[in-house]
PDB file of C-alpha atoms in Angstrom:
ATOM      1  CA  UNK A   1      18.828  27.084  41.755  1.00 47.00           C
ATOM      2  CA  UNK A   2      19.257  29.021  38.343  1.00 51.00           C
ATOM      3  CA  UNK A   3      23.090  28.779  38.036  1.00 66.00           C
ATOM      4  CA  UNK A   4      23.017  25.121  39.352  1.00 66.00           C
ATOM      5  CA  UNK A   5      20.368  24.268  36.922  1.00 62.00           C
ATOM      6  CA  UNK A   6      22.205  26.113  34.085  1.00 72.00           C
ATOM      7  CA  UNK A   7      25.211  24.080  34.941  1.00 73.00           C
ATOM      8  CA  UNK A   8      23.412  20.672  35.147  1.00 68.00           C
ATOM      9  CA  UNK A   9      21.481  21.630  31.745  1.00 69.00           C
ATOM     10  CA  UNK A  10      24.746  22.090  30.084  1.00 74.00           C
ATOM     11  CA  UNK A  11      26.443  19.409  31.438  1.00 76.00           C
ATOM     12  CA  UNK A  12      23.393  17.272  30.179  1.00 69.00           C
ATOM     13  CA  UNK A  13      24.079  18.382  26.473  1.00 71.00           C
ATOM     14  CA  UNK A  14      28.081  18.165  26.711  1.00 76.00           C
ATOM     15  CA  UNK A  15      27.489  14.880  27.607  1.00 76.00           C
ATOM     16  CA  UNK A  16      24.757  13.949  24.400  1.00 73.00           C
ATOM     17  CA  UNK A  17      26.557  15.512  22.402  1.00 75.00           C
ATOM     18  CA  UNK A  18      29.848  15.092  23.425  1.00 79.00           C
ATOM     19  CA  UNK A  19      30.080  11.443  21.464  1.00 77.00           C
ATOM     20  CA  UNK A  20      29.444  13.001  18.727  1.00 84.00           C
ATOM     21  CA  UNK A  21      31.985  10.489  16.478  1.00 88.00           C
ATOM     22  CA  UNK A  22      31.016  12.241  12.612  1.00 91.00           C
ATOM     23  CA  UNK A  23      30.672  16.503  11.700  1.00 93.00           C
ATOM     24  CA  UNK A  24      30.667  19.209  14.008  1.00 94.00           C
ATOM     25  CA  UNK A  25      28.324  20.591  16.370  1.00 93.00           C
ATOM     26  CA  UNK A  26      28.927  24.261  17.916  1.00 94.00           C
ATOM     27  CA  UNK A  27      26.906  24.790  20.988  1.00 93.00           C
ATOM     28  CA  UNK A  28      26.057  28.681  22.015  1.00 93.00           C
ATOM     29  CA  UNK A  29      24.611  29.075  25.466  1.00 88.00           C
ATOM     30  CA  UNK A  30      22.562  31.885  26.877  1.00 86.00           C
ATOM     31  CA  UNK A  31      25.553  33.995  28.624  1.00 85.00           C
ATOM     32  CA  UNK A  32      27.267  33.256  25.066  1.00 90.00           C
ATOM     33  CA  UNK A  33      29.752  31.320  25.529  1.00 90.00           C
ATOM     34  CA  UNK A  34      30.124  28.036  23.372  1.00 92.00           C
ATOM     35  CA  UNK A  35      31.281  24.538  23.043  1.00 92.00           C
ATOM     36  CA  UNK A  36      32.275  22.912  19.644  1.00 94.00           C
ATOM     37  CA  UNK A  37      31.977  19.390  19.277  1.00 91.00           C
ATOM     38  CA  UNK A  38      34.044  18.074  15.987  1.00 93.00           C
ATOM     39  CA  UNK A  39      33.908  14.200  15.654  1.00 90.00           C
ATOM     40  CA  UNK A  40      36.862  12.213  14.631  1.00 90.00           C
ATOM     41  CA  UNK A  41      34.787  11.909  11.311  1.00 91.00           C
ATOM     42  CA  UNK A  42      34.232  14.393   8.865  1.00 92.00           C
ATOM     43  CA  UNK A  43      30.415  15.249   8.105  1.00 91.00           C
ATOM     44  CA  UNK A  44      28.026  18.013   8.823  1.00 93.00           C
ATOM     45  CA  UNK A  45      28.133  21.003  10.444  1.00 95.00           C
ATOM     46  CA  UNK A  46      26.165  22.302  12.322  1.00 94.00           C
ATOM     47  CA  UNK A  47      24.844  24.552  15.519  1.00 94.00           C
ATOM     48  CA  UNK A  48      22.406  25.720  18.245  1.00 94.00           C
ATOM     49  CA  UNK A  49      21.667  28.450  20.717  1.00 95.00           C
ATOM     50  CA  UNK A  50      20.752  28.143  23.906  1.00 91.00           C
ATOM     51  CA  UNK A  51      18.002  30.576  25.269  1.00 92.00           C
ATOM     52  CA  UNK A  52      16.888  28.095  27.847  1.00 88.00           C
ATOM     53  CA  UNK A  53      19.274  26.486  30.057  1.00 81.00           C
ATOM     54  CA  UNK A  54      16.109  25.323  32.824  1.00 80.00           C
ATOM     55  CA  UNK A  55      13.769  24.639  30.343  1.00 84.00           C
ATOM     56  CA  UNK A  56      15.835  22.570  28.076  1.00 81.00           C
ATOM     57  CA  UNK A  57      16.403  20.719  31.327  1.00 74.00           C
ATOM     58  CA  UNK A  58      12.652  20.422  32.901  1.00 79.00           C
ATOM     59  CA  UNK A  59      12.054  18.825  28.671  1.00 82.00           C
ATOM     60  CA  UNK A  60      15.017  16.484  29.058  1.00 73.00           C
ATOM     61  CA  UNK A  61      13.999  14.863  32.149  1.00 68.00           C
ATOM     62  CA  UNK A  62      10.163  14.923  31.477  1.00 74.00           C
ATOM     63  CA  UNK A  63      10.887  13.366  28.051  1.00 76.00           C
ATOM     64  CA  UNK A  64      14.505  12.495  26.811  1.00 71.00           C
ATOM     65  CA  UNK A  65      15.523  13.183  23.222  1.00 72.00           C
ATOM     66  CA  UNK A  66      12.151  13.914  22.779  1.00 79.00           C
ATOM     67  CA  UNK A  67      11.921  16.850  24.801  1.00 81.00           C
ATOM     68  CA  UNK A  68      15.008  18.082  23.124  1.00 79.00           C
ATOM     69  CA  UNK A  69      12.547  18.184  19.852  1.00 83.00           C
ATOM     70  CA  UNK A  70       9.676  19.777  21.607  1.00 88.00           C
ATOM     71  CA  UNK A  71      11.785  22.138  23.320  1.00 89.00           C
ATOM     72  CA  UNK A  72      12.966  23.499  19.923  1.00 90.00           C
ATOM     73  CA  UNK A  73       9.790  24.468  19.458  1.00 88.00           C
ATOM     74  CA  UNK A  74       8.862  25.610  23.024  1.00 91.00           C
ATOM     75  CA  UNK A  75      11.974  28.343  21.739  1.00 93.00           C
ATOM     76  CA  UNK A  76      14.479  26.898  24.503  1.00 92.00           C
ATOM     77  CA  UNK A  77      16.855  26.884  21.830  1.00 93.00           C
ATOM     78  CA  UNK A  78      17.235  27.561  17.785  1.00 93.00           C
ATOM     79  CA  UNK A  79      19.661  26.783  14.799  1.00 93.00           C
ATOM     80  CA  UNK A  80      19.842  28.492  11.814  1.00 92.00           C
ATOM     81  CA  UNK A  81      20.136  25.098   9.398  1.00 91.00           C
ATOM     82  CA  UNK A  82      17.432  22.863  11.009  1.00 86.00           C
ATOM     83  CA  UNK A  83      17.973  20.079   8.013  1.00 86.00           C
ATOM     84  CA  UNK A  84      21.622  19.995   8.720  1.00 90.00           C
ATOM     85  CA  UNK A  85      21.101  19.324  12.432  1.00 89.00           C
ATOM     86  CA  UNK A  86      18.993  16.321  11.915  1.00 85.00           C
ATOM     87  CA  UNK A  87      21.475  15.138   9.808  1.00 87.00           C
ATOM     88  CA  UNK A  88      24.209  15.816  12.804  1.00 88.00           C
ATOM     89  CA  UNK A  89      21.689  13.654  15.043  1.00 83.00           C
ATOM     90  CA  UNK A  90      21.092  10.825  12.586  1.00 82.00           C
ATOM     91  CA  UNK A  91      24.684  10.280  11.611  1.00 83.00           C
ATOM     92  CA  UNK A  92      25.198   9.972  15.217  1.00 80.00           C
ATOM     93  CA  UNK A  93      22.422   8.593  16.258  1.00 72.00           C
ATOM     94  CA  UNK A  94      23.821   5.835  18.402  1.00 58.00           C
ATOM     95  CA  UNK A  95      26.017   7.720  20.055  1.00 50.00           C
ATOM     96  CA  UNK A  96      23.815  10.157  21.196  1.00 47.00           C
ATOM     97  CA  UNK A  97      20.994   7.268  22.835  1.00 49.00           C
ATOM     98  CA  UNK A  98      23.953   5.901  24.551  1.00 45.00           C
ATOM     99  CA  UNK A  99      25.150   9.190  25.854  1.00 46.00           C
ATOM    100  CA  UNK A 100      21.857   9.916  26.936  1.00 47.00           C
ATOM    101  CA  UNK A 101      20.895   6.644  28.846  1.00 42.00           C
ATOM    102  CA  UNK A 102      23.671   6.189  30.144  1.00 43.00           C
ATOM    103  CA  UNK A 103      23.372   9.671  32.533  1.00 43.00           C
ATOM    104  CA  UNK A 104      22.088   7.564  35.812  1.00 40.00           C
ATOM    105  CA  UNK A 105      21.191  11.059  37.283  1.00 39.00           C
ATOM    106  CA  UNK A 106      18.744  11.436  34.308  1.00 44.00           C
ATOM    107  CA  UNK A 107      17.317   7.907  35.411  1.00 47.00           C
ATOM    108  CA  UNK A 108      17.068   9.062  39.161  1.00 41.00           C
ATOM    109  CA  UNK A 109      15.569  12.831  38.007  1.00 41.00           C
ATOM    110  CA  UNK A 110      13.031  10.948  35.836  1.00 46.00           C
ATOM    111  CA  UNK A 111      12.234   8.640  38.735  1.00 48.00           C
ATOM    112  CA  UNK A 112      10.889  10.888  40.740  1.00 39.00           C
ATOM    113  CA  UNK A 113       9.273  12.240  37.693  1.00 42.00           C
ATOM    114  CA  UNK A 114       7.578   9.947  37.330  1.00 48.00           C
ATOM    115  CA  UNK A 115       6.146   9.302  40.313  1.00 46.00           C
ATOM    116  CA  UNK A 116       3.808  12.751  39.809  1.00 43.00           C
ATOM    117  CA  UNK A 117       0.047  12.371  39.774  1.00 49.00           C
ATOM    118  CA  UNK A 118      -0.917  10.945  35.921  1.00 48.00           C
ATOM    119  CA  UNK A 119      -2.345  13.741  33.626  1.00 47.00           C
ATOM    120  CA  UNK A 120      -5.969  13.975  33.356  1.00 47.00           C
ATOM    121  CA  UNK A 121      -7.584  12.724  29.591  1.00 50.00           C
ATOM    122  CA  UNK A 122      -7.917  16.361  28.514  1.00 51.00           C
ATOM    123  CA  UNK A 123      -4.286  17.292  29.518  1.00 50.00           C
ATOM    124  CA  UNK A 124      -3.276  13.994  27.633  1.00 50.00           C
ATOM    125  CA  UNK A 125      -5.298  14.715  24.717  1.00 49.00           C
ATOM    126  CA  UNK A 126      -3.992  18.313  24.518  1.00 50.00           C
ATOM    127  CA  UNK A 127      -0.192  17.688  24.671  1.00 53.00           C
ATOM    128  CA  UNK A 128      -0.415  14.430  22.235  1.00 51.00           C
ATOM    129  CA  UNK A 129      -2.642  16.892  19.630  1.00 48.00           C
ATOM    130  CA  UNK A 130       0.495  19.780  19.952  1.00 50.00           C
ATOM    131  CA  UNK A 131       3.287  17.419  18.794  1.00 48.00           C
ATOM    132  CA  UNK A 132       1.702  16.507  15.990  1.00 51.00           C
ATOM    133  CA  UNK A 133       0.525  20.528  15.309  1.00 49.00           C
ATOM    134  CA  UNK A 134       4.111  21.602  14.725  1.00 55.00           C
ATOM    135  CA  UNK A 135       3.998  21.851  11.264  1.00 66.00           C
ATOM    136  CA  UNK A 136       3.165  19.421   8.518  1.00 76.00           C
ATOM    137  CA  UNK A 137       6.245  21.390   6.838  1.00 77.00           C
ATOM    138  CA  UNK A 138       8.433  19.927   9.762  1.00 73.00           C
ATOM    139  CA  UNK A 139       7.823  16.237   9.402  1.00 76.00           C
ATOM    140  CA  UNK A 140       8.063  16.532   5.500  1.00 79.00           C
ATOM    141  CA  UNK A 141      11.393  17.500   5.996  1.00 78.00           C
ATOM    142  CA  UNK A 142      12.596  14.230   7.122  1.00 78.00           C
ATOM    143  CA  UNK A 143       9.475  11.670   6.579  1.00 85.00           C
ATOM    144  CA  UNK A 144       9.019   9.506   3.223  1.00 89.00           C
ATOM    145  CA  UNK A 145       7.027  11.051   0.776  1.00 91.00           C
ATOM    146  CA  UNK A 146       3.831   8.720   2.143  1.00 93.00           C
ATOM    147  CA  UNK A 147       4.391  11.089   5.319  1.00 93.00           C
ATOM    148  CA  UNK A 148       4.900   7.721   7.652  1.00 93.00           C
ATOM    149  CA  UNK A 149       5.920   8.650  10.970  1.00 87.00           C
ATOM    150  CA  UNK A 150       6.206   4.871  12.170  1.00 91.00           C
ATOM    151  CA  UNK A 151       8.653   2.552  12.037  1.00 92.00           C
ATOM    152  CA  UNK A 152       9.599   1.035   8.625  1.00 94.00           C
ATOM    153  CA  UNK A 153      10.095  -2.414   7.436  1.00 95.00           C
ATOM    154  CA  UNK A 154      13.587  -3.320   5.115  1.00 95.00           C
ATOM    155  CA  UNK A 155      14.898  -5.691   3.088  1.00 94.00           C
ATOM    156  CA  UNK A 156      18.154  -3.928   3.093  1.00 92.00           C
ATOM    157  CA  UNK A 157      20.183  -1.007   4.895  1.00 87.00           C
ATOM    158  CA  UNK A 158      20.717   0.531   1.488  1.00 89.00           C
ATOM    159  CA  UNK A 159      16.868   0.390   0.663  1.00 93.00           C
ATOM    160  CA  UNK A 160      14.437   3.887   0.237  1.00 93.00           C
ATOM    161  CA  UNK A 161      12.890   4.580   3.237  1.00 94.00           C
ATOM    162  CA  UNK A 162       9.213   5.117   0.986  1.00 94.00           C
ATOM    163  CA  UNK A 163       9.564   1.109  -0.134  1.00 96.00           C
ATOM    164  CA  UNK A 164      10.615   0.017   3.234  1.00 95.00           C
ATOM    165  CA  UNK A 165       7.609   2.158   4.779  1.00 96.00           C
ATOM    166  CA  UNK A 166       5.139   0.549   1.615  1.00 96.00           C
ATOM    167  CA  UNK A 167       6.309  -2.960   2.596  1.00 97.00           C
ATOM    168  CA  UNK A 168       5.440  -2.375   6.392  1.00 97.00           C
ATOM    169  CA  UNK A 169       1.669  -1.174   5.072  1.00 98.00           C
ATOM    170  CA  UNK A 170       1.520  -3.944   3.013  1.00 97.00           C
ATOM    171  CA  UNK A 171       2.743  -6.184   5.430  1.00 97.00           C
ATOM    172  CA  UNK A 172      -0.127  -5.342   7.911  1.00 98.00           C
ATOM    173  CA  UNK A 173      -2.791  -5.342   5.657  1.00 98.00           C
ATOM    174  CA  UNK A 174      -1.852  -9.180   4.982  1.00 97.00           C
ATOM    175  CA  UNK A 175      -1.352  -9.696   8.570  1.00 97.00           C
ATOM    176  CA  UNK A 176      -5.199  -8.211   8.643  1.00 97.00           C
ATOM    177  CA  UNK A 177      -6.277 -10.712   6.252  1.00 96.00           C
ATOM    178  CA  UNK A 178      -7.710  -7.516   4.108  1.00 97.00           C
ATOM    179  CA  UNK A 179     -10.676  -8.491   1.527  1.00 96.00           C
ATOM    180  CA  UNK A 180     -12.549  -6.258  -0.102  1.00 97.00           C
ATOM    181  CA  UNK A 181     -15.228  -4.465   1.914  1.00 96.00           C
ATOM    182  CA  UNK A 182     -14.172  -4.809   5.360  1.00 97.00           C
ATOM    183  CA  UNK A 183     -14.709  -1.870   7.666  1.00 98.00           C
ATOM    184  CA  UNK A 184     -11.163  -0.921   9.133  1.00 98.00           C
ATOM    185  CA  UNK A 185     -11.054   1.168  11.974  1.00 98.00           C
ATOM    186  CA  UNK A 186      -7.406   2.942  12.493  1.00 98.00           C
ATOM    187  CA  UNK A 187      -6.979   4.730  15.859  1.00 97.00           C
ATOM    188  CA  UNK A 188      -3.877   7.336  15.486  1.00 95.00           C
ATOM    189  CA  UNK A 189      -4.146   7.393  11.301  1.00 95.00           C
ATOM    190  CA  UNK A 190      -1.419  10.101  10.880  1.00 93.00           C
ATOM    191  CA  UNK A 191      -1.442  11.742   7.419  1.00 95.00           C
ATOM    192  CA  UNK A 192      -3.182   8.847   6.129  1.00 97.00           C
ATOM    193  CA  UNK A 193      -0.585   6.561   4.382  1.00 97.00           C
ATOM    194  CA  UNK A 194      -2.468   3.867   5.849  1.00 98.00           C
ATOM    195  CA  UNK A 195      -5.353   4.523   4.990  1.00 98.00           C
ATOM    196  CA  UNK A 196      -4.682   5.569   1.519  1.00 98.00           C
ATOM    197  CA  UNK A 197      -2.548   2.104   1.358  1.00 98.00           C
ATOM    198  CA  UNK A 198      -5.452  -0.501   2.491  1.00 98.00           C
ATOM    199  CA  UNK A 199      -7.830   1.302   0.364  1.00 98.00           C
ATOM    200  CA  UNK A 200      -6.896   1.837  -2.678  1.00 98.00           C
ATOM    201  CA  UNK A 201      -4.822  -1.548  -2.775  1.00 97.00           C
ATOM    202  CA  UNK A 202      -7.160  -3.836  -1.089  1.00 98.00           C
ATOM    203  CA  UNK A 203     -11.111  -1.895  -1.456  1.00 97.00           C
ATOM    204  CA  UNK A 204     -11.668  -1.712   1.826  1.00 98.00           C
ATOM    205  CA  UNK A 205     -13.481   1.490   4.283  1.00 99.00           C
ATOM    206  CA  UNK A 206     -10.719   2.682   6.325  1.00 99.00           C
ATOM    207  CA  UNK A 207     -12.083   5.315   8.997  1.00 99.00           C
ATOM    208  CA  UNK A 208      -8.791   6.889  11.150  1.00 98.00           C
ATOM    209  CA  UNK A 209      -8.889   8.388  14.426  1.00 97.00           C
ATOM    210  CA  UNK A 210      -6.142  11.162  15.469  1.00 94.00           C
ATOM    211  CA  UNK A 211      -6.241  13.889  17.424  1.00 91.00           C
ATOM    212  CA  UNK A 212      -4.592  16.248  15.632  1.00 89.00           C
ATOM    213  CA  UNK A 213      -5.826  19.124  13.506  1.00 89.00           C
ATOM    214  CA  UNK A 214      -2.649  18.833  11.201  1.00 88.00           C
ATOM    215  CA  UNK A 215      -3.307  15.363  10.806  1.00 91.00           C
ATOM    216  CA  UNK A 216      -6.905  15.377   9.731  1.00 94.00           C
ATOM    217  CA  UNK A 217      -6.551  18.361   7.070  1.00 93.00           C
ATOM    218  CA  UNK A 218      -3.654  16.364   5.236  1.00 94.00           C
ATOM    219  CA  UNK A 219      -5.559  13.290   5.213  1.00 96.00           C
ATOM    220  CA  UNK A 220      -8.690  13.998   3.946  1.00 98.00           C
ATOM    221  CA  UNK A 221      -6.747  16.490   1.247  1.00 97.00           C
ATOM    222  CA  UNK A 222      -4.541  13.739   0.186  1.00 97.00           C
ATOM    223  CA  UNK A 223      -7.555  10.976   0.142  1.00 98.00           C
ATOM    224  CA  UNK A 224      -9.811  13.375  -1.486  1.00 98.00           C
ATOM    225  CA  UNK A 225      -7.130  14.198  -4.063  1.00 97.00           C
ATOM    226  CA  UNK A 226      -6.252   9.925  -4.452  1.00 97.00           C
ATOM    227  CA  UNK A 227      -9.836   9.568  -5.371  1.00 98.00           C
ATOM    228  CA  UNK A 228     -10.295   7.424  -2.064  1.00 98.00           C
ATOM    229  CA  UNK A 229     -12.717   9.906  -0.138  1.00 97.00           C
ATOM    230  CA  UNK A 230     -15.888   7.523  -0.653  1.00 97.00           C
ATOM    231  CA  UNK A 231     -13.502   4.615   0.560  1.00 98.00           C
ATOM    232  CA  UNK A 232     -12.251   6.751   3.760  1.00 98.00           C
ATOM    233  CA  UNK A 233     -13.107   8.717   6.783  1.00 98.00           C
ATOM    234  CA  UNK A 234     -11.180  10.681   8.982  1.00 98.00           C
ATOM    235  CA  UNK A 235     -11.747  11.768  12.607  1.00 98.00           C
ATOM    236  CA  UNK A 236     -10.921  14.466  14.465  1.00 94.00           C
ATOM    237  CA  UNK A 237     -11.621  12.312  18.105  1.00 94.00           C
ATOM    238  CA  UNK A 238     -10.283  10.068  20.724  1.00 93.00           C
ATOM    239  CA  UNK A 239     -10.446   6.481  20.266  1.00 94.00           C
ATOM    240  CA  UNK A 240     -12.582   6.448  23.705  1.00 93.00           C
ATOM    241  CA  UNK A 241     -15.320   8.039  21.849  1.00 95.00           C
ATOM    242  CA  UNK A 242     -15.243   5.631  18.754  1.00 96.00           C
ATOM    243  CA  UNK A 243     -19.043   3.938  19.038  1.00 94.00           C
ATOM    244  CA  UNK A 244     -19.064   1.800  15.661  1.00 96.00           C
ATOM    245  CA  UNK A 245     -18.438  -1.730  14.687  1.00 96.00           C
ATOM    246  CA  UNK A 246     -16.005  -2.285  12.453  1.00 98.00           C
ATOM    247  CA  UNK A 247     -14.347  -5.814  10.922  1.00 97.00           C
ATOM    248  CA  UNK A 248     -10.587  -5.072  11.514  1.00 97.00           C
ATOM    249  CA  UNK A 249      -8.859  -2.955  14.072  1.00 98.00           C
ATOM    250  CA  UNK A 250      -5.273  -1.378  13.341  1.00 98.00           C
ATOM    251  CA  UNK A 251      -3.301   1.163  15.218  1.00 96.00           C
ATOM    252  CA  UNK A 252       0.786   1.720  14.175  1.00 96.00           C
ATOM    253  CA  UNK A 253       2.813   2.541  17.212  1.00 92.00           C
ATOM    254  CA  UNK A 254       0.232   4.585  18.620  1.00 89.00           C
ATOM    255  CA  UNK A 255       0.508   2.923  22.169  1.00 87.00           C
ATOM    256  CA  UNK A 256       3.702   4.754  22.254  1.00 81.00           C
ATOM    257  CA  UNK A 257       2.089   7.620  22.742  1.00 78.00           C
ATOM    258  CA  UNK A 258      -0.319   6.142  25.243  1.00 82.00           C
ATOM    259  CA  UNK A 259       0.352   6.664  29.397  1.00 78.00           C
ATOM    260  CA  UNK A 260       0.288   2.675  30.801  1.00 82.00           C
ATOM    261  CA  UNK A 261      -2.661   3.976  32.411  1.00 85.00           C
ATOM    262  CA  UNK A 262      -4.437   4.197  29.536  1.00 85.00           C
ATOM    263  CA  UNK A 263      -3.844   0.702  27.628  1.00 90.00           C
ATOM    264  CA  UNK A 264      -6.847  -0.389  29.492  1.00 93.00           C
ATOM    265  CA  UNK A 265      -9.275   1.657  28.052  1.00 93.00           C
ATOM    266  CA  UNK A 266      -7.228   1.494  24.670  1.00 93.00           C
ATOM    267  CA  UNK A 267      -7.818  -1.943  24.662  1.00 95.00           C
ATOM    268  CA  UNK A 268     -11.313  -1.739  25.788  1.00 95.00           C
ATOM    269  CA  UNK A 269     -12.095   0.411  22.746  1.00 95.00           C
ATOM    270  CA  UNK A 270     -10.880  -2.346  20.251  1.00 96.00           C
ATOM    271  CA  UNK A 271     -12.685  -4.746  22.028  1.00 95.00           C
ATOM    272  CA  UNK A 272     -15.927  -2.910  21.683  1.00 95.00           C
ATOM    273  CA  UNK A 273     -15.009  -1.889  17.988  1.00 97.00           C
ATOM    274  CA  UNK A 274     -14.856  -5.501  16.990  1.00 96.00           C
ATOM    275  CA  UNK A 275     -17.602  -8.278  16.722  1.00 92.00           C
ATOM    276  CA  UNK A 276     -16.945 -11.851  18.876  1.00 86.00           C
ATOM    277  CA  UNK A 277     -13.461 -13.140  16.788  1.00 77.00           C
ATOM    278  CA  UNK A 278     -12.974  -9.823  15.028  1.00 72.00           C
TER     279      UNK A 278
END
């Protein structure tokens, strides 16, 4: 199985990689050999190493480009410019999801994958807590200064990624109908650009949930230091546990990191969190 599953990892990668349209991408496997990728575009350049054929594989299938990331730090593989990488990837970021989804042996592989017994709530709990423990240094890297990790809202292509990222905040706390306050619970708060948003623009309590160590240590730094840490609360717990009432309920893309099997109970815990027409 090891040379197959060599082959089929780095098959996998020439073929993500392999539309890569802008830069240069030099690929060094574990027997050290390499590949070079160099789009019809000039750009960045950049490179890996392979140390992992299998296990870049087994976090492919499990998770997509997603696994790639995690694997990075699992130490499957390295690159000695990690900045200039991400810029390889985001230049070609198009390219690469297409590559990627459109491998139907990946979509058979993951079939079956998915098919395994669900994880338990602890094993859950555990693996969403280490992807957001890899660093607050990591994210910063490539994050608005806010430290936003979802999805921001534009005017314009050309627009700052911090004022798109503001106008999304600012465009949830109207959808919230925000008056000064309310109790606002946040379940998956991040660093806190939320809650640091809603409070000091609005004067509302925002308590956020999150799981991660990482997370809660920025947050109630960066609140503290904002003046905001009579106005906030941040909890190192999972949203099941959440007892209180509260008069708004927000959570940004955290379903996304939620198994289907648990949008009941994810549900169930804003329910309970709110009073009748909360």
């Amino acid at each position: 199985m090891g040379d197959t599953t060599q082959s089929l990892a780095r098959s996998v990668l020439r073929r993500v990689f392999g539309r890569t349209t802008i830069g240069t991408l030099s690929i060094r496997w574990s027997d050290s050999t390499t590949d070079t990728i160099v789009g019809s575009k000039s750009g960045p350049q950049a490179s890996i190493s392979v140390a992992d054929e299998k296990g870049m594989l087994r976090s492919l299938v499990k998770k997509g480009s997603v696994g790639l990331a995690e694997s990075y730090f699992d130490g499957f593989w390295t690159t000695d410019d990690l900045a200039t990488l991400l810029e390889v990837g985001a230049v070609n970021l198009d390219a690469r999801s297409d590559a990627l989804l459109s491998r139907t042996w990946v979509h058979r592989v993951r079939g079956i994958w998915d098919k395994r017994p669900k994880q338990l709530r602890s094993d859950a709990i555990h693996e969403m807590a280490d992807h957001y423990n890899l660093g607050n240094e990591f994210y910063a890297m490539w994050l608005d200064p806010s430290m936003t990790y979802s999805s921001a809202l534009y005017e314009s292509p050309d627009e700052p990624l911090g004022t798109a990222q503001e106008r999304k905040y600012d465009r949830l706390c109207q959808l919230l109908d925000l008056t000064e306050g309310d109790r606002v619970l946040e379940i998956g708060c991040g660093w806190g650009g939320f809650a640091e948003h809603a409070a000091s623009r609005y004067g509302v309590h925002v308590t956020g949930l999150t799981l991660s160590t990482e997370h809660a240590k920025y947050a109630r730094q960066r609140l503290a230091g904002a003046g905001l840490a009579d106005r906030t609360e941040i909890k190192l717990q999972d949203f099941r546990d959440e007892k209180a009432m509260y008069d708004k309920v927000v959570s940004i893309e955290m379903i996304e990191s939620v198994d289907e099997t648990n949008w009941p109970p994810l549900f169930n815990a804003i329910s309970r969190a709110l009073p009748p027409g909360g």
